[in-house]
Tab-separated table of C-alpha atoms in Angstrom:
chain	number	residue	atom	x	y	z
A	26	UNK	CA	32.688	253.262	129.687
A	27	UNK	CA	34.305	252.893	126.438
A	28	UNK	CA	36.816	250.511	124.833
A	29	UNK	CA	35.760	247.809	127.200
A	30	UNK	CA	37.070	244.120	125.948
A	31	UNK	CA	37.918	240.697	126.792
A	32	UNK	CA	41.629	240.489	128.259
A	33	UNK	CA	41.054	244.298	129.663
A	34	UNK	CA	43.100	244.541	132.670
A	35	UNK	CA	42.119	246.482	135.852
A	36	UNK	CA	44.058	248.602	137.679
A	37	UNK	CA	45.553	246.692	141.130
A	38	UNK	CA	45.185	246.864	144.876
A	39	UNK	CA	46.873	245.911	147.964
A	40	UNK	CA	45.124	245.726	150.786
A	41	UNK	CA	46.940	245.530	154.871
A	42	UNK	CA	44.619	243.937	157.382
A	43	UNK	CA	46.127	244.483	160.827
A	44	UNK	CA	44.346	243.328	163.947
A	45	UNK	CA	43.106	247.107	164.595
A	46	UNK	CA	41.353	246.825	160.966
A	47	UNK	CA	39.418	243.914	162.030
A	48	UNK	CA	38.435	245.767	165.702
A	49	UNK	CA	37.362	248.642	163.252
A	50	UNK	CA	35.500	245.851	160.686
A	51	UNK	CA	33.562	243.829	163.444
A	52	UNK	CA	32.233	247.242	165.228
A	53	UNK	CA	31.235	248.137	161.411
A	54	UNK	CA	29.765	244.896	160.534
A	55	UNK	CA	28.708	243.596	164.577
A	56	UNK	CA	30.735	240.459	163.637
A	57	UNK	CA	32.583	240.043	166.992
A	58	UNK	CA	33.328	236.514	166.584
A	59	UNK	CA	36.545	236.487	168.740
A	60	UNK	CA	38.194	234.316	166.079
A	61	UNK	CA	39.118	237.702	164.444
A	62	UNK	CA	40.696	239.252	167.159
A	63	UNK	CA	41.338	236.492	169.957
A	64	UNK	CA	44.244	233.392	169.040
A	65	UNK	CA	42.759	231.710	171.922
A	66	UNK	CA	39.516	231.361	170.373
A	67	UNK	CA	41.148	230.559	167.219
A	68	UNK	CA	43.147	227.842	168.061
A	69	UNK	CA	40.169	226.083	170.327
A	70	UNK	CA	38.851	225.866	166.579
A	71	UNK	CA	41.745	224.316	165.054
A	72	UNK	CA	42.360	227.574	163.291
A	73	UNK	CA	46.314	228.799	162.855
A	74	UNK	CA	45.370	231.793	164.348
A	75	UNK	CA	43.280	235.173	163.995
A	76	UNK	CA	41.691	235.118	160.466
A	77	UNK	CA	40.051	238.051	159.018
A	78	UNK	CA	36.531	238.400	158.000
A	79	UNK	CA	35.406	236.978	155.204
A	80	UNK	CA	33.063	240.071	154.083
A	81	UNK	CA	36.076	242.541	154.620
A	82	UNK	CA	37.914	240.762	152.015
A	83	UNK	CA	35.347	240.285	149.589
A	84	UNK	CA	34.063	243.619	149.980
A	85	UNK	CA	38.114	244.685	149.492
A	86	UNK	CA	38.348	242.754	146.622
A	87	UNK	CA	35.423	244.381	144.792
A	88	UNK	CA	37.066	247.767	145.284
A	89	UNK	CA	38.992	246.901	142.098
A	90	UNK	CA	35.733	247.053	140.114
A	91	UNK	CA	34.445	249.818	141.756
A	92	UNK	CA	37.442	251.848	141.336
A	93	UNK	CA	37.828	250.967	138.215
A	94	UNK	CA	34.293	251.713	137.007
A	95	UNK	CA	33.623	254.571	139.145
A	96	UNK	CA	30.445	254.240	140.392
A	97	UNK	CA	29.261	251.055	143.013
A	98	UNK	CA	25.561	251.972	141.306
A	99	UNK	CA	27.364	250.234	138.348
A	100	UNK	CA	27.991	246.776	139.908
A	101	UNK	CA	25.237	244.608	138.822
A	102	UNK	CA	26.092	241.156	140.410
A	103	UNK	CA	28.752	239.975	142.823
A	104	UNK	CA	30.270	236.194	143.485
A	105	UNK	CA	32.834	234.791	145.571
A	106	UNK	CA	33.928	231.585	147.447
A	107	UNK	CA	35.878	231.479	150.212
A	108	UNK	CA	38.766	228.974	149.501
A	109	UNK	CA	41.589	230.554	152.220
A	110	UNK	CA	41.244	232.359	155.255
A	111	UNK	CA	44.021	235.431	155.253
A	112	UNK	CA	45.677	234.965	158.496
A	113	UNK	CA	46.641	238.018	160.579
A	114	UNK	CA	49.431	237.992	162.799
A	115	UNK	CA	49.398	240.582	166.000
A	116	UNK	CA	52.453	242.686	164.608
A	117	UNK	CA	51.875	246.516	163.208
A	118	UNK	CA	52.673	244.823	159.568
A	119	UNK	CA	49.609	242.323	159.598
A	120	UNK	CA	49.112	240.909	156.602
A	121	UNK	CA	48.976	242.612	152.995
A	122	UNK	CA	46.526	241.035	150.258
A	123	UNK	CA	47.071	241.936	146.239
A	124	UNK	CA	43.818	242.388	144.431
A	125	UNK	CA	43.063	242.534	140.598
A	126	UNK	CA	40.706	242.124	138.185
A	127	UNK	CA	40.200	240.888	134.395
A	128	UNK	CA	37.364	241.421	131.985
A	129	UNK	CA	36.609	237.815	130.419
A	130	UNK	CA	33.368	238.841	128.818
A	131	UNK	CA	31.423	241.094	127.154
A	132	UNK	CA	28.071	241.098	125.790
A	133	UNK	CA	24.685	243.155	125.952
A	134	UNK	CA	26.566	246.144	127.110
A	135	UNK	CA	27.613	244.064	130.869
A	136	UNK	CA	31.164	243.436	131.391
A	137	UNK	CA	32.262	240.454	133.202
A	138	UNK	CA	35.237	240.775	135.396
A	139	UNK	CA	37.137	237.847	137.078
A	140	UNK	CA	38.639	239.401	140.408
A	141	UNK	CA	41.884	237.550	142.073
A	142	UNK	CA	42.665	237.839	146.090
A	143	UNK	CA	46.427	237.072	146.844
A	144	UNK	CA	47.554	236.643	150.429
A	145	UNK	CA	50.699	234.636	151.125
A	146	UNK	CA	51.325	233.595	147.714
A	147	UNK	CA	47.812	231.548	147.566
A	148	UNK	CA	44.325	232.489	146.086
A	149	UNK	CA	41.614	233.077	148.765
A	150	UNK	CA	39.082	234.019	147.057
A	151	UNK	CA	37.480	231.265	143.912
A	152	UNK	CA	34.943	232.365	141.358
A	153	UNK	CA	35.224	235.679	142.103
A	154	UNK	CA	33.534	237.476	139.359
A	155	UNK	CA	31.137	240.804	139.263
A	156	UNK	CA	29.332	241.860	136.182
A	157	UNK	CA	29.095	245.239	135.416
A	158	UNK	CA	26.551	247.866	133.703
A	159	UNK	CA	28.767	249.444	131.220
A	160	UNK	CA	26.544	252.299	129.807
């Protein structure tokens, strides 16, 4: 990967989590905590309603790296903190989540890119950076 720099902006996603993705995600993953399909269970928690999994949205988020670089082999480190929970209503629309990505360093032939997670006009993801190998 050439021409790699500071301020280097990745290419976007946007990401739909419906209430099927997260049936699909907890059979994946065997996270069947029924806060992430069940507003029952979410409310007994003081939650404001069905939230989606924490891991599906990180691992989302580093699709802009891994898209961008083109290999996952490539992805040296990973980092996120969970700030939000991206709440997802029970209507076919669910909720959509805009993902990108900045290099803010370079050195030793690793990249450093800062990823954003968008959902409802608020950051949920904080810290969110990935280094990558870029030879």
């Amino acid at each position: 990967m050439s021409g790699v720099e500071v301020g280097t902006v990745l290419p976007g996603i946007t990401a739909t989590f419906t209430r099927e993705t997260l049936v699909r995600y907890a059979g994946a993953s065997t996270d069947f905590n029924p806060i992430h399909y069940s507003d029952r269970a979410a409310s007994e928690l003081g939650l404001p309603g069905v939230i989606a999994h924490g891991m599906l949205t990180m691992g989302t988020a580093l699709r802009v790296v891994t898209d961008w670089c083109g290999d996952p082999a490539r992805v040296l480190s990973y980092y996120v903190r969970f700030v939000k929970s991206v709440l997802v209503p029970d209507t076919a629309e669910g909720a959509t989540v805009t993902f990108g990505g900045t290099v803010t360093k370079v050195a030793d032939g690793v990249a450093t890119v800062t990823i954003e997670a968008v959902f409802d006009g608020t950051k949920v993801l904080g810290g969110a950076k990935a280094e990558v190998r870029l030879d």
